[in-house]
Short mmCIF file of C-alpha atoms (C1' of nucleotides) in Angstrom, two decimals:
data_model
loop_
_atom_site.label_atom_id
_atom_site.label_comp_id
_atom_site.label_asym_id
_atom_site.label_seq_id
_atom_site.Cartn_x
_atom_site.Cartn_y
_atom_site.Cartn_z
CA MET A 1 11.45 15.18 -40.23
CA PRO A 2 9.89 12.52 -42.88
CA GLU A 3 6.98 11.38 -40.82
CA PRO A 4 7.71 7.70 -40.03
CA ARG A 5 4.53 6.25 -41.67
CA ARG A 6 2.21 4.32 -39.32
CA ARG A 7 1.07 1.09 -39.86
CA ALA A 8 -2.50 0.41 -40.49
CA ASP A 9 -3.19 -2.06 -37.92
CA ALA A 10 -1.46 0.44 -35.30
CA VAL A 11 -3.68 3.20 -36.08
CA ARG A 12 -6.94 0.98 -35.95
CA ASN A 13 -5.74 -0.36 -32.64
CA ARG A 14 -5.27 3.23 -31.25
CA GLU A 15 -8.79 4.24 -32.31
CA ALA A 16 -10.04 1.07 -30.72
CA VAL A 17 -8.34 1.67 -27.34
CA LEU A 18 -9.64 5.20 -27.42
CA ASP A 19 -13.14 4.05 -28.16
CA ALA A 20 -13.06 1.41 -25.49
CA ALA A 21 -11.61 3.72 -22.85
CA GLU A 22 -14.31 6.40 -23.58
CA THR A 23 -16.99 3.81 -22.95
CA LEU A 24 -15.76 2.37 -19.62
CA PHE A 25 -15.26 6.05 -18.29
CA SER A 26 -18.70 6.71 -19.35
CA ARG A 27 -19.99 3.86 -17.36
CA SER A 28 -18.01 3.99 -14.32
CA GLY A 29 -15.61 5.81 -12.21
CA PRO A 30 -11.95 6.46 -12.78
CA ALA A 31 -10.80 3.89 -10.27
CA GLU A 32 -12.74 0.97 -12.28
CA VAL A 33 -10.74 1.83 -15.42
CA SER A 34 -7.57 0.17 -15.24
CA MET A 35 -5.04 -0.05 -18.17
CA ASN A 36 -5.89 -3.89 -18.24
CA SER A 37 -9.65 -3.42 -18.50
CA VAL A 38 -9.12 -1.11 -21.31
CA ALA A 39 -6.79 -3.44 -23.30
CA ALA A 40 -9.33 -6.09 -22.65
CA ALA A 41 -12.32 -3.99 -23.73
CA ALA A 42 -10.45 -3.04 -26.85
CA GLY A 43 -9.66 -6.49 -27.58
CA VAL A 44 -6.04 -5.66 -27.56
CA GLY A 45 -2.83 -6.59 -25.77
CA LYS A 46 -1.83 -4.54 -22.66
CA GLY A 47 1.54 -3.88 -24.46
CA THR A 48 -0.35 -2.08 -27.33
CA VAL A 49 -1.99 0.29 -25.10
CA PHE A 50 1.24 1.35 -23.64
CA ARG A 51 2.98 1.58 -26.99
CA ALA A 52 0.22 3.90 -28.44
CA PHE A 53 0.00 6.13 -25.21
CA THR A 54 3.19 5.80 -23.18
CA ASP A 55 1.42 5.60 -20.10
CA ARG A 56 -2.01 6.03 -18.41
CA THR A 57 -1.85 9.84 -18.37
CA GLY A 58 -1.04 9.75 -21.89
CA LEU A 59 -4.15 7.77 -22.55
CA LEU A 60 -6.17 10.13 -20.52
CA GLN A 61 -4.70 13.33 -22.23
CA ALA A 62 -5.44 11.74 -25.54
CA LEU A 63 -8.88 10.78 -24.81
CA ALA A 64 -9.75 14.19 -23.25
CA GLU A 65 -8.09 16.06 -26.19
CA ARG A 66 -10.29 14.05 -28.63
CA ARG A 67 -13.41 14.69 -26.68
CA THR A 68 -12.65 18.41 -26.63
CA ALA A 69 -11.23 19.11 -29.69
CA PRO A 70 -14.45 21.20 -30.73
CA LEU A 71 -14.13 23.44 -27.70
CA ARG A 72 -10.59 23.93 -28.24
CA ALA A 73 -11.26 24.89 -31.82
CA ALA A 74 -13.93 27.26 -30.87
CA VAL A 75 -11.84 28.89 -28.29
CA THR A 76 -8.73 29.45 -30.45
CA GLY A 77 -10.45 30.31 -33.71
CA GLY A 78 -14.30 30.58 -33.47
CA PRO A 79 -16.72 33.17 -33.23
CA ALA A 80 -17.89 35.16 -30.08
CA PRO A 81 -18.56 34.60 -27.26
CA LEU A 82 -15.67 32.00 -27.12
CA GLY A 83 -13.50 33.09 -30.03
CA PRO A 84 -10.42 35.18 -29.19
CA GLY A 85 -11.93 38.19 -30.74
CA SER A 86 -14.71 38.43 -28.15
CA PRO A 87 -14.76 41.28 -25.53
CA PRO A 88 -13.37 39.78 -21.92
CA ARG A 89 -16.52 40.54 -20.31
CA GLU A 90 -18.42 37.96 -22.50
CA ARG A 91 -15.69 35.69 -23.22
CA ILE A 92 -14.51 34.89 -19.65
CA PRO A 93 -18.02 33.78 -18.36
CA ALA A 94 -18.14 31.70 -21.63
CA LEU A 95 -14.90 30.13 -21.36
CA LEU A 96 -15.88 28.77 -17.64
CA ASP A 97 -19.17 27.72 -18.73
CA ALA A 98 -17.96 25.80 -21.70
CA LEU A 99 -15.18 24.16 -19.43
CA ALA A 100 -17.74 23.31 -16.75
CA ALA A 101 -19.88 21.80 -19.33
CA ALA A 102 -17.34 19.79 -20.62
CA LYS A 103 -16.42 18.59 -17.42
CA LEU A 104 -19.93 17.61 -16.40
CA GLU A 105 -20.41 15.63 -19.66
CA ASN A 106 -16.96 13.65 -18.84
CA LEU A 107 -16.89 13.83 -15.33
CA SER A 108 -14.92 10.51 -14.63
CA LEU A 109 -12.55 11.16 -17.31
CA TYR A 110 -11.75 14.54 -15.86
CA ARG A 111 -11.50 13.15 -12.38
CA ALA A 112 -9.00 10.39 -13.56
CA LEU A 113 -7.09 13.12 -15.52
CA GLU A 114 -6.76 15.39 -12.29
CA GLU A 115 -5.87 12.75 -10.00
CA ALA A 116 -2.86 12.32 -12.48
CA GLY A 117 -1.01 9.50 -10.80
CA ALA A 118 2.02 11.33 -9.78
CA ALA A 119 1.94 14.75 -11.58
CA SER A 120 -0.53 17.22 -10.28
CA PRO A 121 -3.07 18.44 -13.00
CA TYR A 122 -0.95 21.69 -12.72
CA GLN A 123 1.94 20.21 -14.83
CA SER A 124 -0.50 19.32 -17.81
CA ALA A 125 -0.17 21.15 -20.99
CA SER A 126 -4.23 21.27 -21.08
CA TYR A 127 -4.11 23.27 -17.56
CA ALA A 128 -1.44 25.58 -19.10
CA TRP A 129 -3.50 26.29 -22.04
CA TRP A 130 -6.66 27.04 -20.26
CA HIS A 131 -4.81 29.15 -17.73
CA THR A 132 -3.07 31.13 -20.45
CA THR A 133 -6.23 31.63 -22.35
CA LEU A 134 -7.94 32.75 -19.19
CA ARG A 135 -5.11 34.89 -17.97
CA ASP A 136 -4.69 36.92 -21.01
CA SER A 137 -8.57 37.66 -21.11
CA LEU A 138 -8.54 38.66 -17.55
CA ALA A 139 -5.35 40.77 -18.31
CA ARG A 140 -7.21 43.07 -20.69
CA LEU A 141 -9.57 43.97 -17.82
CA THR A 142 -7.07 44.09 -15.00
CA GLY A 143 -4.28 45.59 -16.56
CA GLY A 144 -2.23 42.35 -15.98
CA GLN A 145 -2.37 42.83 -12.16
CA ASP A 146 -2.87 39.37 -10.44
CA ALA A 147 -4.67 37.97 -13.60
CA GLY A 148 -2.72 34.81 -13.34
CA PHE A 149 -3.78 34.06 -9.67
CA LEU A 150 -7.43 34.96 -10.48
CA ALA A 151 -7.21 32.63 -13.32
CA HIS A 152 -5.98 29.94 -11.18
CA THR A 153 -8.83 30.49 -8.58
CA LEU A 154 -11.46 30.23 -11.42
CA LEU A 155 -10.23 27.35 -12.83
CA ALA A 156 -9.98 25.60 -9.26
CA ALA A 157 -13.81 26.26 -9.09
CA VAL A 158 -14.51 23.93 -11.76
CA ARG A 159 -12.02 21.13 -10.67
CA ALA A 160 -13.52 17.55 -11.51
CA ASP A 161 -13.71 16.51 -7.92
CA LEU A 162 -15.55 19.49 -6.71
CA VAL A 163 -17.85 19.37 -9.63
CA THR A 164 -18.54 15.59 -8.73
CA HIS A 165 -19.09 16.49 -5.22
CA LEU A 166 -21.39 18.99 -6.15
CA ARG A 167 -23.72 16.73 -8.22
CA THR A 168 -23.58 13.61 -6.25
CA VAL A 169 -23.27 14.66 -2.65
CA GLU A 170 -24.93 18.05 -2.60
CA GLU A 171 -27.12 16.77 -5.55
CA LEU A 172 -27.09 20.03 -7.46
CA PRO A 173 -28.39 19.56 -11.01
CA GLU A 174 -25.96 20.61 -13.92
CA GLU A 175 -27.89 23.86 -14.70
CA GLU A 176 -27.66 24.84 -10.84
CA ILE A 177 -23.83 24.43 -10.95
CA ARG A 178 -23.55 26.18 -14.08
CA SER A 179 -25.45 29.20 -12.99
CA ARG A 180 -23.83 29.33 -9.50
CA LEU A 181 -20.48 29.30 -11.36
CA ALA A 182 -21.75 31.97 -13.65
CA ALA A 183 -22.76 34.18 -10.65
CA HIS A 184 -19.48 33.67 -9.12
CA VAL A 185 -17.63 34.79 -12.29
CA ARG A 186 -20.05 37.74 -12.57
CA THR A 187 -18.99 38.82 -9.09
CA VAL A 188 -15.31 38.30 -9.66
CA LEU A 189 -15.45 40.32 -12.89
CA GLU A 190 -17.51 43.11 -11.80
CA PRO A 191 -15.01 45.27 -9.79
CA LEU A 192 -12.53 45.03 -12.66
CA SER A 193 -11.97 48.30 -13.94
CA SER A 194 -12.35 47.81 -17.77
CA MET B 1 -18.98 2.37 26.83
CA PRO B 2 -16.15 1.53 29.38
CA GLU B 3 -13.21 2.64 27.24
CA PRO B 4 -11.06 -0.50 26.45
CA ARG B 5 -7.80 0.76 28.25
CA ARG B 6 -4.99 1.12 25.69
CA ARG B 7 -1.74 -0.76 26.33
CA ALA B 8 1.40 1.38 27.09
CA ASP B 9 3.48 0.10 24.12
CA ALA B 10 0.61 0.52 21.78
CA VAL B 11 0.33 4.46 22.56
CA ARG B 12 4.13 4.70 22.45
CA ASN B 13 4.24 2.95 19.07
CA ARG B 14 1.35 5.13 17.98
CA GLU B 15 3.32 8.28 18.74
CA ALA B 16 6.61 7.00 17.29
CA VAL B 17 4.69 6.41 13.93
CA LEU B 18 3.35 9.92 13.85
CA ASP B 19 6.69 11.40 14.74
CA ALA B 20 8.12 9.51 11.88
CA ALA B 21 5.64 10.14 9.35
CA GLU B 22 5.95 14.06 10.23
CA THR B 23 9.65 13.65 9.72
CA LEU B 24 9.38 12.04 6.34
CA PHE B 25 6.74 14.47 5.16
CA SER B 26 8.90 17.18 6.03
CA ARG B 27 11.69 16.03 4.10
CA SER B 28 10.14 14.73 0.88
CA GLY B 29 7.07 14.70 -1.60
CA PRO B 30 4.11 12.45 -0.70
CA ALA B 31 4.90 9.88 -3.16
CA GLU B 32 7.98 9.03 -1.37
CA VAL B 33 6.29 8.40 1.97
CA SER B 34 5.04 4.72 1.71
CA MET B 35 3.45 3.08 4.70
CA ASN B 36 6.53 0.64 4.59
CA SER B 37 8.94 3.57 5.04
CA VAL B 38 6.82 5.11 7.61
CA ALA B 39 6.98 1.77 9.67
CA ALA B 40 10.56 1.38 8.99
CA ALA B 41 11.34 4.94 10.23
CA ALA B 42 9.44 4.57 13.35
CA GLY B 43 11.14 1.12 14.13
CA VAL B 44 8.15 -0.65 13.95
CA GLY B 45 6.33 -3.25 11.86
CA LYS B 46 3.90 -2.55 9.03
CA GLY B 47 0.97 -4.40 10.93
CA THR B 48 1.56 -2.04 13.76
CA VAL B 49 0.92 1.14 11.71
CA PHE B 50 -2.15 -0.14 10.09
CA ARG B 51 -3.71 -1.46 13.53
CA ALA B 52 -3.20 2.13 14.93
CA PHE B 53 -4.50 4.17 11.80
CA THR B 54 -6.51 1.51 9.97
CA ASP B 55 -5.11 2.72 6.68
CA ARG B 56 -2.97 5.51 4.84
CA THR B 57 -6.02 8.00 4.84
CA GLY B 58 -6.33 7.39 8.80
CA LEU B 59 -2.71 7.94 9.41
CA LEU B 60 -2.64 11.19 7.23
CA GLN B 61 -5.71 12.43 9.08
CA ALA B 62 -4.36 11.84 12.40
CA LEU B 63 -1.09 13.34 11.55
CA ALA B 64 -2.87 16.63 10.11
CA GLU B 65 -5.23 16.98 13.22
CA ARG B 66 -2.43 16.58 15.26
CA ARG B 67 -0.26 19.63 13.51
CA THR B 68 -3.40 21.71 13.20
CA ALA B 69 -5.14 21.29 16.67
CA PRO B 70 -3.98 24.77 17.90
CA LEU B 71 -5.37 26.28 14.81
CA ARG B 72 -8.59 24.44 15.15
CA ALA B 73 -8.89 25.49 18.73
CA ALA B 74 -8.45 29.05 17.70
CA VAL B 75 -11.46 28.65 15.27
CA THR B 76 -13.65 26.95 17.39
CA GLY B 77 -13.14 28.77 20.73
CA GLY B 78 -10.56 31.47 20.25
CA PRO B 79 -10.47 35.38 20.29
CA ALA B 80 -10.87 37.30 17.08
CA PRO B 81 -10.10 37.59 14.39
CA LEU B 82 -10.33 33.56 14.10
CA GLY B 83 -12.83 32.89 16.84
CA PRO B 84 -16.40 32.33 16.33
CA GLY B 85 -17.45 35.53 17.88
CA SER B 86 -15.50 37.86 15.13
CA PRO B 87 -17.29 39.70 12.71
CA PRO B 88 -17.64 37.82 9.17
CA ARG B 89 -15.53 40.50 7.48
CA GLU B 90 -12.76 40.01 9.65
CA ARG B 91 -13.02 36.30 10.37
CA ILE B 92 -13.33 35.19 6.81
CA PRO B 93 -10.00 36.43 5.68
CA ALA B 94 -8.53 35.41 8.64
CA LEU B 95 -9.61 31.82 8.22
CA LEU B 96 -8.51 31.74 4.69
CA ASP B 97 -5.01 33.14 5.51
CA ALA B 98 -4.61 30.60 8.56
CA LEU B 99 -5.32 27.78 6.43
CA ALA B 100 -3.21 28.98 3.66
CA ALA B 101 -0.28 29.19 6.17
CA ALA B 102 -1.11 25.92 7.75
CA LYS B 103 -0.99 24.22 4.25
CA LEU B 104 2.32 26.10 3.38
CA GLU B 105 3.78 24.83 6.48
CA ASN B 106 2.84 21.25 5.68
CA LEU B 107 2.70 21.08 1.96
CA SER B 108 3.56 17.61 1.28
CA LEU B 109 1.21 16.24 4.07
CA TYR B 110 -1.77 18.27 2.54
CA ARG B 111 -0.97 17.10 -0.97
CA ALA B 112 -0.96 13.36 0.09
CA LEU B 113 -3.98 14.15 2.25
CA GLU B 114 -5.71 15.58 -0.79
CA GLU B 115 -4.72 13.09 -3.04
CA ALA B 116 -6.57 10.79 -0.78
CA GLY B 117 -6.13 7.55 -2.64
CA ALA B 118 -9.46 6.85 -3.58
CA ALA B 119 -11.79 9.34 -1.95
CA SER B 120 -11.95 12.87 -2.86
CA PRO B 121 -10.82 15.36 -0.37
CA TYR B 122 -14.58 16.61 -0.34
CA GLN B 123 -15.44 13.19 1.66
CA SER B 124 -13.17 14.06 4.51
CA ALA B 125 -14.43 15.34 7.80
CA SER B 126 -11.91 17.89 7.79
CA TYR B 127 -12.94 19.54 4.63
CA ALA B 128 -16.53 19.35 5.84
CA TRP B 129 -15.62 21.27 8.92
CA TRP B 130 -13.73 23.98 7.03
CA HIS B 131 -16.40 24.41 4.62
CA THR B 132 -19.45 24.53 7.24
CA THR B 133 -17.27 27.11 9.29
CA LEU B 134 -16.77 29.24 6.10
CA ARG B 135 -20.04 28.83 4.92
CA ASP B 136 -21.66 30.17 8.27
CA SER B 137 -19.46 32.88 8.25
CA LEU B 138 -20.32 34.00 4.93
CA ALA B 139 -24.01 33.37 5.38
CA ARG B 140 -24.03 36.08 8.01
CA LEU B 141 -23.18 38.44 5.20
CA THR B 142 -25.10 37.02 2.01
CA GLY B 143 -28.05 36.10 3.87
CA GLY B 144 -27.25 32.61 2.92
CA GLN B 145 -27.61 32.99 -0.85
CA ASP B 146 -24.86 30.63 -2.53
CA ALA B 147 -22.80 30.74 0.76
CA GLY B 148 -22.11 26.95 0.01
CA PHE B 149 -20.91 27.40 -3.38
CA LEU B 150 -18.52 30.29 -2.46
CA ALA B 151 -17.07 28.60 0.34
CA HIS B 152 -16.30 25.89 -2.00
CA THR B 153 -14.61 28.11 -4.33
CA LEU B 154 -12.56 29.98 -1.66
CA LEU B 155 -11.31 26.60 -0.34
CA ALA B 156 -10.57 25.59 -3.84
CA ALA B 157 -8.15 28.46 -3.92
CA VAL B 158 -6.21 27.18 -1.15
CA ARG B 159 -5.88 23.56 -2.44
CA ALA B 160 -2.50 21.89 -1.80
CA ASP B 161 -1.63 21.13 -5.29
CA LEU B 162 -2.53 24.61 -6.50
CA VAL B 163 -0.31 26.17 -3.47
CA THR B 164 2.48 23.55 -4.53
CA HIS B 165 2.43 25.06 -8.13
CA LEU B 166 2.54 28.43 -6.81
CA ARG B 167 5.53 27.98 -4.65
CA THR B 168 7.45 25.75 -6.89
CA VAL B 169 6.70 26.43 -10.70
CA GLU B 170 5.57 29.90 -10.52
CA GLU B 171 8.24 30.63 -7.50
CA LEU B 172 6.15 32.82 -5.58
CA PRO B 173 7.26 33.45 -2.06
CA GLU B 174 4.84 32.43 0.81
CA GLU B 175 3.75 36.22 1.61
CA GLU B 176 3.14 36.85 -2.05
CA ILE B 177 0.61 33.69 -2.30
CA ARG B 178 -0.82 34.81 1.20
CA SER B 179 -1.31 38.58 0.00
CA ARG B 180 -2.82 37.52 -3.43
CA LEU B 181 -5.12 35.32 -1.70
CA ALA B 182 -6.04 37.89 0.65
CA ALA B 183 -6.74 40.32 -2.10
CA HIS B 184 -9.05 37.85 -3.83
CA VAL B 185 -10.71 37.32 -0.57
CA ARG B 186 -11.23 40.95 -0.35
CA THR B 187 -12.70 41.16 -3.77
CA VAL B 188 -15.17 38.50 -3.25
CA LEU B 189 -16.34 39.73 0.03
CA GLU B 190 -16.75 43.40 -1.09
CA PRO B 191 -19.86 43.25 -2.94
CA LEU B 192 -21.72 41.21 -0.16
CA SER B 193 -24.20 43.34 1.55
CA SER B 194 -23.92 43.33 5.22
"C1'" DG C 1 3.11 -13.27 -55.59
"C1'" DG C 2 6.75 -14.13 -52.69
"C1'" DG C 3 10.46 -12.55 -50.18
"C1'" DT C 4 12.45 -9.51 -46.63
"C1'" DG C 5 13.27 -6.09 -43.21
"C1'" DA C 6 10.81 -2.99 -40.38
"C1'" DT C 7 7.14 -2.42 -37.24
"C1'" DA C 8 3.61 -3.93 -34.27
"C1'" DC C 9 1.39 -7.54 -31.31
"C1'" DG C 10 0.35 -9.76 -26.74
"C1'" DG C 11 0.62 -11.46 -22.62
"C1'" DA C 12 4.08 -13.28 -19.54
"C1'" DC C 13 6.64 -10.90 -16.35
"C1'" DC C 14 8.23 -7.40 -12.91
"C1'" DA C 15 8.22 -3.96 -8.85
"C1'" DA C 16 5.97 -1.13 -5.88
"C1'" DA C 17 2.40 -0.19 -2.88
"C1'" DG C 18 -1.39 -0.89 0.34
"C1'" DG C 19 -3.36 -4.14 3.20
"C1'" DT C 20 -4.08 -8.70 5.83
"C1'" DC C 21 -2.93 -12.73 8.83
"C1'" DC C 22 -1.44 -15.23 12.38
"C1'" DG C 23 2.10 -17.43 15.48
"C1'" DC C 24 4.63 -15.38 18.91
"C1'" DA C 25 6.06 -11.70 22.36
"C1'" DT C 26 5.00 -8.67 25.75
"C1'" DC C 27 1.80 -6.30 28.95
"C1'" DG C 28 -1.19 -5.82 32.68
"C1'" DT C 29 -3.34 -7.90 36.61
"C1'" DA C 30 -4.06 -10.99 40.60
"C1'" DT D 1 4.73 -15.44 38.91
"C1'" DA D 2 1.25 -17.34 36.08
"C1'" DC D 3 -1.86 -16.43 32.64
"C1'" DG D 4 -5.32 -14.35 29.66
"C1'" DA D 5 -5.74 -10.22 26.67
"C1'" DT D 6 -3.69 -7.14 23.83
"C1'" DG D 7 -0.49 -6.06 20.56
"C1'" DC D 8 3.52 -6.95 17.54
"C1'" DG D 9 5.92 -7.79 13.09
"C1'" DG D 10 6.89 -9.40 8.71
"C1'" DA D 11 5.87 -12.79 5.41
"C1'" DC D 12 2.26 -12.69 2.39
"C1'" DC D 13 -1.52 -11.47 -0.78
"C1'" DT D 14 -3.57 -8.50 -4.47
"C1'" DT D 15 -3.88 -4.94 -7.66
"C1'" DT D 16 -1.88 -2.03 -10.86
"C1'" DG D 17 1.35 0.53 -13.81
"C1'" DG D 18 4.65 -0.49 -16.82
"C1'" DT D 19 8.46 -3.61 -19.24
"C1'" DC D 20 10.25 -7.17 -22.48
"C1'" DC D 21 10.99 -9.98 -26.43
"C1'" DG D 22 9.71 -14.18 -29.16
"C1'" DT D 23 6.37 -14.09 -32.70
"C1'" DA D 24 3.09 -12.29 -36.23
"C1'" DT D 25 1.82 -8.97 -39.40
"C1'" DC D 26 2.51 -5.19 -42.42
"C1'" DA D 27 4.62 -2.35 -46.29
"C1'" DC D 28 7.46 -2.29 -49.93
"C1'" DC D 29 10.16 -4.00 -53.96
"C1'" DC D 30 11.00 -7.41 -57.24
#
DNA sequence: GGGTGATACGGACCAAAGGTCCGCATCGTA
DNA sequence: TACGATGCGGACCTTTGGTCCGTATCACCC
């Protein structure tokens, strides 16, 4: 596979689109960010956006991936408590707290991502990755039993629309949300035999 | 308020639309059920559908309400374990199991409902009702502390898209899903001081 | 620097879906 | 049976994701 060599203007445009989309999402809800507006904000034609990212979901994924690259790196190869070496009882709360923090920082992006057009969030590679990571850590405590289901329920507790509801309707501050989540994780982890 | 008296054809059409929509949802995913197709299947014009239900969300809500009326009745005024008199340790698992069962029976309807077009599921009256009901029961165990958050997490565990994923991708049978959910509920309820 | 093929650009265009509108039909009542 | 109120239906509008292709730009070689 001899890497087909990207043209300079193509990579420049790709970056511009990501930047524009990032700004738009930071300023308004997911519904206001249409592909048209992204293209316009990037000073680029619509076709360029779709060529670079295939479809809306592709753009959202690329954006989310770029924003959370450090987090993913910390989880896959970093030190404790996020890194793969950490003991589950430290790592699992850390994972969920980090994920919650990431969502809180990029709420409308994550909302857009989880609405997902047609496909449910459960189809995405990103969800699969988090689920696997979490499940494996959990399995070291449970012996594997129901770790998968438990991982799903924990991840469901940090879904972007729920977090949004907690922030905007129940008006909980970030730290409050994170501490309640932490308490919940503690509760769930408690009874697991080491 | 002297009840404006509904015309006979209007109520007939309303029913026809509900029936048609119900059939469509039972046969295909939420994306396939457009307002147009509902109108066509009901043998009725589009305007009639929108006049009767205001918008798509209104139709979905009306449909869900009709399908789960018995369940709501059982919860608000029925006998144990669902009824309001039952002790929380019986009632809470029963509530979640019943809700899970309802979703399993009407998966694509609930998926459509939770996608919600623009508004998140957390805006809906139906969610608020379940959340309040569950929170109140939980509060009788926790003394109120974090009952609201816990109720959210429990409800998140039965979200339609998650349930769909468990059924179709992980291929768990209904009973398996319900029993894992039950186990999870037990775990979460366990540490609560009575 | 100039020529040439490959690659990317951009915006007109398309299709689908939710929602609106209003001339016409049907209902309920006297 | 007549007549006003209510409801009907489908053409129409708007928005949005996504496609297409004639044109411009890039990268490479001479």
